[in-house]
Coordinates of C-alpha atoms (C1' of nucleotides) in Angstrom, one line a residue:
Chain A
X6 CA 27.6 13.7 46.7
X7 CA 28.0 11.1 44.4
X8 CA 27.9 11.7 40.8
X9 CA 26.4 9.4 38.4
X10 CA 27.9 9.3 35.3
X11 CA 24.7 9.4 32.5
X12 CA 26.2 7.1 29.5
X13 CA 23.9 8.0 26.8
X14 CA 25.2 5.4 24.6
X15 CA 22.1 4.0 22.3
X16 CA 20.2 1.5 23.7
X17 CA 19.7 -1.6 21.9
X18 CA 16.6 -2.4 20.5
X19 CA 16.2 -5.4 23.0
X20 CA 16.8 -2.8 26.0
X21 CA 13.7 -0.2 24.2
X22 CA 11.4 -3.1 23.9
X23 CA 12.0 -4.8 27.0
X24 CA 11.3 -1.6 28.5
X25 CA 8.0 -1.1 26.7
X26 CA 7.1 -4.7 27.8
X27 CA 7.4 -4.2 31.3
X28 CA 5.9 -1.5 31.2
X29 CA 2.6 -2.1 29.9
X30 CA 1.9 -5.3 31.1
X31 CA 3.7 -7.7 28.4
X32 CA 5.4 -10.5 28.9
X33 CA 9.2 -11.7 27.6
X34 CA 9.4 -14.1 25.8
X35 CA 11.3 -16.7 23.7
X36 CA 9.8 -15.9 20.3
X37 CA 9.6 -12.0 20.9
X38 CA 13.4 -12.4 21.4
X39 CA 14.3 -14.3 18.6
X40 CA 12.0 -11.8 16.2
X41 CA 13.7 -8.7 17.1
X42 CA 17.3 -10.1 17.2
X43 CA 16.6 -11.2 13.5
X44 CA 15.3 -8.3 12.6
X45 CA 18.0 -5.8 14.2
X46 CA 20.6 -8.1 12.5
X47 CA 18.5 -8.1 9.2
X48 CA 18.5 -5.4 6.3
X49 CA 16.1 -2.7 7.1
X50 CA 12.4 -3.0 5.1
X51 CA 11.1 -6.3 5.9
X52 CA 7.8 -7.9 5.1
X53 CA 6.1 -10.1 7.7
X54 CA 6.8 -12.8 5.3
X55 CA 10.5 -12.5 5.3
X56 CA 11.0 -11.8 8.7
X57 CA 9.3 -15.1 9.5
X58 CA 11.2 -17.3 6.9
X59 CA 14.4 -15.7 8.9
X60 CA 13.4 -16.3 12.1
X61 CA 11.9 -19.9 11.2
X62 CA 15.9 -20.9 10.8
X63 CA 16.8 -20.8 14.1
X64 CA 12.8 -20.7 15.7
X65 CA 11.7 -23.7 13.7
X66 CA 7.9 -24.0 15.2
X67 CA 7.3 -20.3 15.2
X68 CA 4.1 -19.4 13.5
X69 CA 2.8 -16.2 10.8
X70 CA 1.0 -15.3 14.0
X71 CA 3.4 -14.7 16.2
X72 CA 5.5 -12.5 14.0
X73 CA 2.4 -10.6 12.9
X74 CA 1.7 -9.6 16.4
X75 CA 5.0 -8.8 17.1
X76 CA 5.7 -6.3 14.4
X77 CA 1.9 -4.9 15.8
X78 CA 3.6 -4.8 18.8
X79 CA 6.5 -3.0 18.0
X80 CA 5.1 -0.6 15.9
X81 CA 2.5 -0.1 18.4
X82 CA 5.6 0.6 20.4
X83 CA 6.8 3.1 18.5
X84 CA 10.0 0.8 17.5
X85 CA 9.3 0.0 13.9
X86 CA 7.5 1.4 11.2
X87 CA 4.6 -0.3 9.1
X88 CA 4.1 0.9 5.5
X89 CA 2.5 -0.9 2.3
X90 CA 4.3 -0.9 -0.9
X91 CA 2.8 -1.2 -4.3
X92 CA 3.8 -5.1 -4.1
X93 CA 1.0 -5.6 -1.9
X94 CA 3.2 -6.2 1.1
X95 CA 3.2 -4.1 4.2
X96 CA 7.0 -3.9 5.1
X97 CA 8.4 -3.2 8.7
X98 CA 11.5 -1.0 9.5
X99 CA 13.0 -0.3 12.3
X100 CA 13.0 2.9 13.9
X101 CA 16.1 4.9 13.9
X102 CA 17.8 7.1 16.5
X103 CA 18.2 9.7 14.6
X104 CA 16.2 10.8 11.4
X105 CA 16.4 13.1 8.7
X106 CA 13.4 15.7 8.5
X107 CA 12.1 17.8 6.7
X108 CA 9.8 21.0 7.0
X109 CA 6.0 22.2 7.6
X110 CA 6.3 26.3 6.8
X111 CA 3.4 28.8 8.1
X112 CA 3.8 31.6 6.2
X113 CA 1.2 33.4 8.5
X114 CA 3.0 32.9 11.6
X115 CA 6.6 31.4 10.9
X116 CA 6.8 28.8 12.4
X117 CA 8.1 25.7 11.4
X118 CA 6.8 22.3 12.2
X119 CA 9.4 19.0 11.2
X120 CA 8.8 16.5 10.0
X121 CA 10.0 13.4 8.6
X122 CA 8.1 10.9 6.6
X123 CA 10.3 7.7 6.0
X124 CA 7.8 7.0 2.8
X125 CA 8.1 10.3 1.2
X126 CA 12.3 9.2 1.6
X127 CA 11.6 6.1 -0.2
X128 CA 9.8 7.7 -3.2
X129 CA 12.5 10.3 -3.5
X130 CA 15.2 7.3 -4.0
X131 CA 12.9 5.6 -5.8
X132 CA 12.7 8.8 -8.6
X133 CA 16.3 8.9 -8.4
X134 CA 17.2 5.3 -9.7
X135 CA 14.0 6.1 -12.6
X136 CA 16.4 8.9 -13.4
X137 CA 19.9 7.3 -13.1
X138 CA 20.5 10.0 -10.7
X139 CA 22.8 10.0 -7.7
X140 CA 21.1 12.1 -5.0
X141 CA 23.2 13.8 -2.5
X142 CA 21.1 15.6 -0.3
X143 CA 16.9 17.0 -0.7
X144 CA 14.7 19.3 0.4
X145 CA 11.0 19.0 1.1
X146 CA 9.3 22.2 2.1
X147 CA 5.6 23.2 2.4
X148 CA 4.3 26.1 2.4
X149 CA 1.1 27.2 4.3
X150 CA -0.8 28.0 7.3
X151 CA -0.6 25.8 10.4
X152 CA -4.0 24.8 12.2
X153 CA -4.3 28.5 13.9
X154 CA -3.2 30.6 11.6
X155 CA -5.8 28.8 9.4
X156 CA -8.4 28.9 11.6
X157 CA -8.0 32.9 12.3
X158 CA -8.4 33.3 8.4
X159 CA -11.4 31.8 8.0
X160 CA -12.7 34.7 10.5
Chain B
X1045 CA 0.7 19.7 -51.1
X1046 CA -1.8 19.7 -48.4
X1047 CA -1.5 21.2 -44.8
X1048 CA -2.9 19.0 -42.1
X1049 CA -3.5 21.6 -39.3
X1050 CA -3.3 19.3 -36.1
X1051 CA -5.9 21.1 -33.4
X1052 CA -4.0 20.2 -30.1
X1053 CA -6.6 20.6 -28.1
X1054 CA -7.1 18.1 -25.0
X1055 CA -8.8 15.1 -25.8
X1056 CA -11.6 14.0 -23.6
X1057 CA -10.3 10.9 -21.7
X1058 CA -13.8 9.0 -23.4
X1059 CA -11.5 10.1 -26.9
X1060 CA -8.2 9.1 -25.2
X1061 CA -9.8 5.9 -24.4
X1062 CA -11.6 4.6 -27.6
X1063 CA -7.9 5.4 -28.8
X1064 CA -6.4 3.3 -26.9
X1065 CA -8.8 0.4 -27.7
X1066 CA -9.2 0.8 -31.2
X1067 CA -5.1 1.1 -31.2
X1068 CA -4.9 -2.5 -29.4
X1069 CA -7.9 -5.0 -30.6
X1070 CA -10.2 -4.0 -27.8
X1071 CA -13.6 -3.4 -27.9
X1072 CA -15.6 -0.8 -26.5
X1073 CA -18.6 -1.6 -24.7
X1074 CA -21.3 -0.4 -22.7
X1075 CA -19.4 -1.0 -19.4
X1076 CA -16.7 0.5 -19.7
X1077 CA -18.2 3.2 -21.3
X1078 CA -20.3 3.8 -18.2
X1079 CA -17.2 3.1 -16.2
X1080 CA -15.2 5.6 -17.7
X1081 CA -17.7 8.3 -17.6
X1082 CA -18.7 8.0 -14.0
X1083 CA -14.7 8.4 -13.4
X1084 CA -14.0 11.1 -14.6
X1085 CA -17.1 12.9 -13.2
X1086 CA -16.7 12.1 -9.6
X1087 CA -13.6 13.3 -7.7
X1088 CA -10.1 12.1 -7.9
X1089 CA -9.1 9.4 -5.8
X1090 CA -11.7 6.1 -6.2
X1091 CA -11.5 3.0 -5.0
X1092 CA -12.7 -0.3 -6.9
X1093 CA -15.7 -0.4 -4.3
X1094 CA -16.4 2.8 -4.5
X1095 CA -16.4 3.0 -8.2
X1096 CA -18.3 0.0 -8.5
X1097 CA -20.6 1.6 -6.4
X1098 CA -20.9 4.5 -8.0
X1099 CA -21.2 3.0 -11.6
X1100 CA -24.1 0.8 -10.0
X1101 CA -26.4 3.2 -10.0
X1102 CA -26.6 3.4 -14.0
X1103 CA -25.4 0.6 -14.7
X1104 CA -27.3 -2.2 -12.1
X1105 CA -25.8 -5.8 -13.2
X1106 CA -22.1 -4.7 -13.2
X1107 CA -20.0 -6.8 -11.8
X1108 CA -16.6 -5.9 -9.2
X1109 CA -14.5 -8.1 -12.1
X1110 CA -15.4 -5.7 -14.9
X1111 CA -14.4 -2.3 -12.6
X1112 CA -11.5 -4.4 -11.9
X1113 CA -10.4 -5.0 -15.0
X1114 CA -11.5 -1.6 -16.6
X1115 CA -9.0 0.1 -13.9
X1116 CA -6.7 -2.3 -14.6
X1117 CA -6.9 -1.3 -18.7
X1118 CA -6.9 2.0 -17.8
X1119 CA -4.0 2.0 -15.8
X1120 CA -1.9 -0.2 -18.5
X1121 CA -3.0 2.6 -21.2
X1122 CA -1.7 5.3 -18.6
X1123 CA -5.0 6.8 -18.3
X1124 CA -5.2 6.2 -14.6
X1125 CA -3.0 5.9 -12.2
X1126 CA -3.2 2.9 -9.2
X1127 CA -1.7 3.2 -5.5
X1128 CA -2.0 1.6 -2.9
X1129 CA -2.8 3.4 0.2
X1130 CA -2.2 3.1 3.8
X1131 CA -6.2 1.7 4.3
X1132 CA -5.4 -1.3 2.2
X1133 CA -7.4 -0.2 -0.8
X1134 CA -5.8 0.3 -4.0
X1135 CA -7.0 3.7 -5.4
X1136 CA -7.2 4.9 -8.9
X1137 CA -6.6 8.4 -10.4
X1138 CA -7.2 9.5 -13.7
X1139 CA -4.5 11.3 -14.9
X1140 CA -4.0 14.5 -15.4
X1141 CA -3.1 16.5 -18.6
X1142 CA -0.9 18.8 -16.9
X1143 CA 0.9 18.0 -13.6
X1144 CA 2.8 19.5 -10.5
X1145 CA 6.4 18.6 -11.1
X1146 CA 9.4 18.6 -8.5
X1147 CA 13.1 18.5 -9.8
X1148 CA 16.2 17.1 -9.7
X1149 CA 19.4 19.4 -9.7
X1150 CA 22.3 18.1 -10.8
X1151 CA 25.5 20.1 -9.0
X1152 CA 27.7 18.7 -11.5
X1153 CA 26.8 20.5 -14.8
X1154 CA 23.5 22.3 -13.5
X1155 CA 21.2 20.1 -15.6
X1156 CA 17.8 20.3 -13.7
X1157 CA 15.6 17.1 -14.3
X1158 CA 12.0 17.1 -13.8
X1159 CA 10.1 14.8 -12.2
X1160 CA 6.4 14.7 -11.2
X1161 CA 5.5 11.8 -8.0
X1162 CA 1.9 11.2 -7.3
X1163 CA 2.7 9.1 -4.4
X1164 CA 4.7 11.4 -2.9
X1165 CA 2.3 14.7 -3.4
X1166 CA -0.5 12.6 -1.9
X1167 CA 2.2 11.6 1.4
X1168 CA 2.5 15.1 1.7
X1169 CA -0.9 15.5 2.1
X1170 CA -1.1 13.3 4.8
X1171 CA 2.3 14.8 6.4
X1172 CA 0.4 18.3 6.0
X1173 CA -3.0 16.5 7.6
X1174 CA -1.3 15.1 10.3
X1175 CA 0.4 17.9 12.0
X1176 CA -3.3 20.0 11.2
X1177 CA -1.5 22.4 8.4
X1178 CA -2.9 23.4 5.3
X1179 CA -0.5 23.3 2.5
X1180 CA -0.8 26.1 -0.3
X1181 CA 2.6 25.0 -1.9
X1182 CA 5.4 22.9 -1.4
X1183 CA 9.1 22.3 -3.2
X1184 CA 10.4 18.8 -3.0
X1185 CA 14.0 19.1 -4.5
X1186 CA 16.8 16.9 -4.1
X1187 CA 20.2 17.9 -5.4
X1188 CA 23.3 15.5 -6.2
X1189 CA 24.5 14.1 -9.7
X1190 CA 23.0 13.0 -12.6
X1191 CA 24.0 9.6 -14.5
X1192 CA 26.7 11.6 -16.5
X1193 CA 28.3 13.5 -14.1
X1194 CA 28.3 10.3 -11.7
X1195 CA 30.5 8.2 -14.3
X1196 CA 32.3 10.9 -15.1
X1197 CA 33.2 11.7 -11.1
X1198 CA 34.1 7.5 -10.5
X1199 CA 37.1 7.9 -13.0
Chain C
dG229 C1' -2.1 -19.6 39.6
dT230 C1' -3.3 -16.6 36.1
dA231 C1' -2.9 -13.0 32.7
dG232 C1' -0.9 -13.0 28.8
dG233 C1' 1.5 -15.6 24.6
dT234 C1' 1.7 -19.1 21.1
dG235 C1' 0.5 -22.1 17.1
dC236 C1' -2.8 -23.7 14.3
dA237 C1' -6.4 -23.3 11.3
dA238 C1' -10.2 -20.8 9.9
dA239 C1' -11.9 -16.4 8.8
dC240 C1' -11.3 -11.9 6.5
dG241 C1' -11.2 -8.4 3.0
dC242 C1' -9.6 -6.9 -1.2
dT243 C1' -8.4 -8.5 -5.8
dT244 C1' -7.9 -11.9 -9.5
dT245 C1' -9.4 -15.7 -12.3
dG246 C1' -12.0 -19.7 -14.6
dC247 C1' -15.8 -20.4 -17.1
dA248 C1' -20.2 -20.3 -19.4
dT249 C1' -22.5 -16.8 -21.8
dC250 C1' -23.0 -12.7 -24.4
dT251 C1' -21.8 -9.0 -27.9
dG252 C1' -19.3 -5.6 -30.7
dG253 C1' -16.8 -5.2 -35.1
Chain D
dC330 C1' -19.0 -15.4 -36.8
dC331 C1' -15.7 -15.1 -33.2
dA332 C1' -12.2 -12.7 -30.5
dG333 C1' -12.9 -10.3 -26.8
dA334 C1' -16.0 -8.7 -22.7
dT335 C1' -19.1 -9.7 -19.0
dG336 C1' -21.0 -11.6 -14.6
dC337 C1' -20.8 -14.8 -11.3
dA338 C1' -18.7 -17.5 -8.1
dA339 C1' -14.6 -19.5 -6.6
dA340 C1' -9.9 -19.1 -5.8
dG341 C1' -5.8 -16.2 -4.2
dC342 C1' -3.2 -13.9 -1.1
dG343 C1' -1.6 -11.2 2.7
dT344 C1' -3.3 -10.4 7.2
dT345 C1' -6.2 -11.1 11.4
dT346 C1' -8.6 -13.7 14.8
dG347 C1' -10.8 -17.6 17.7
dC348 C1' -9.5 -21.1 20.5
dA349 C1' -7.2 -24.6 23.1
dC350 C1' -2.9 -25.2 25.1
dC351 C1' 1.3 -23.2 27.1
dT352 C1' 4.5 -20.2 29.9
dA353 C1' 6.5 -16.1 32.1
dC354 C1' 5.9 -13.6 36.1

DNA sequence: GTAGGTGCAAACGCTTTGCATCTGG
DNA sequence: CCAGATGCAAAGCGTTTGCACCTAC
């Protein structure tokens, strides 16, 4: 019996969305590729606008468009995450591997549901700097009932 | 030598306003009278649409520009507070005269920080929403060093 | 060959602004 | 009176969409 050895090494973002192309029906293709290598090699929050003034360097006749759908896509895909910022922009990041999270409490039953919410992260650092503070680790907890330990208390 | 006994009560936010006004060559009108009053009566969160609709009603010939510009007055006098939520509308909230907090523990020299986060009570909410939970508390802490004790830990 | 993708420009939806007119102090 | 406010309509601005052409499979 042969054994075959699992490498569970991270795969790269091209490898997750090729995947999720193939299998729904999507096609590869050049401007797809050039979108998420730019934006992998990129700093994490990007706005569509940015993206596309990156990817415009070495994709000169790529349009809004194309990067619009594509950060749809992606997000659609579960690979990035779409949030709007008080600028007015709506910002893309990546997904990660792993994730911090953070806790949903039932005090009726116990049990905890996680969490994570990379906005709520973002405020928190965002207090921090507004208070020249230099945070080192946080906790988010709440407290309550979860949907049926709720809906046996309204019986 | 007289004794000016200062009654701390709250001021109305109609008082807080004409304050503000008086305090900074603006004029109160009609409008924003109407404006003001209709906002505070209805619930918390209001869009510009929705206030305008709202205000309609008693007010027929007001314009969007004039809820506009009365949220954004209100906001620069820290009377209301604006986000922008995940729908694409910019809400306003009037703000409160006392407020959840959430804190800041320094593990340097114990120093505990307060810090209140609107944005980040109302992501809860949606966190708390999302997984069908209903919140009757929550702690957001985050723990680390404050300005002081960083520079002092750098040398 | 054909379903799906791209680029362009026009359309969209929320918000801001220019301007002529009105009004509070 | 006149600085500031209002209402309207037009302009802004980020994002989405319609459409003709293109391309991966």
């Amino acid at each position: 019996m042969k054994m075959v050895i699992n490498i569970k090494s991270k795969r790269s973002l091209a490898d997750r969305l090729s995947a999720y192309l193939s299998g729904h029906g999507f096609k590869s293709t050049r401007q797809r590729d050039s979108i998420i290598r730019i934006f992998s090699e990129s700093g994490r929050h990007l706005s569509a606008d940015e993206l596309h003034a990156l990817v415009k360097k070495t994709a000169p006749g790529i349009g809004y468009a194309t990067v619009y759908r594509t950060l749809k896509l992606l997000s659609e895909a579960g690979l990035a995450h779409e949030s709007r910022f008080e600028d007015g922009f709506t910002r893309y990041e990546l997904s990660e591997t792993t994730a911090h999270h953070d806790h949903l409490i039932c005090t009726g039953c116990g049990h905890i549901l996680e969490f994570e919410n990379k906005e709520i992260e973002q405020l928190q650092k965002v207090v921090a700097r507004k208070n020249d503070f230099h945070v080192t680790s946080h906790k988010l907890e709440m407290y309550g009932f979860c949907g049926e330990c709720s809906r046996k208390r309204k019986k």
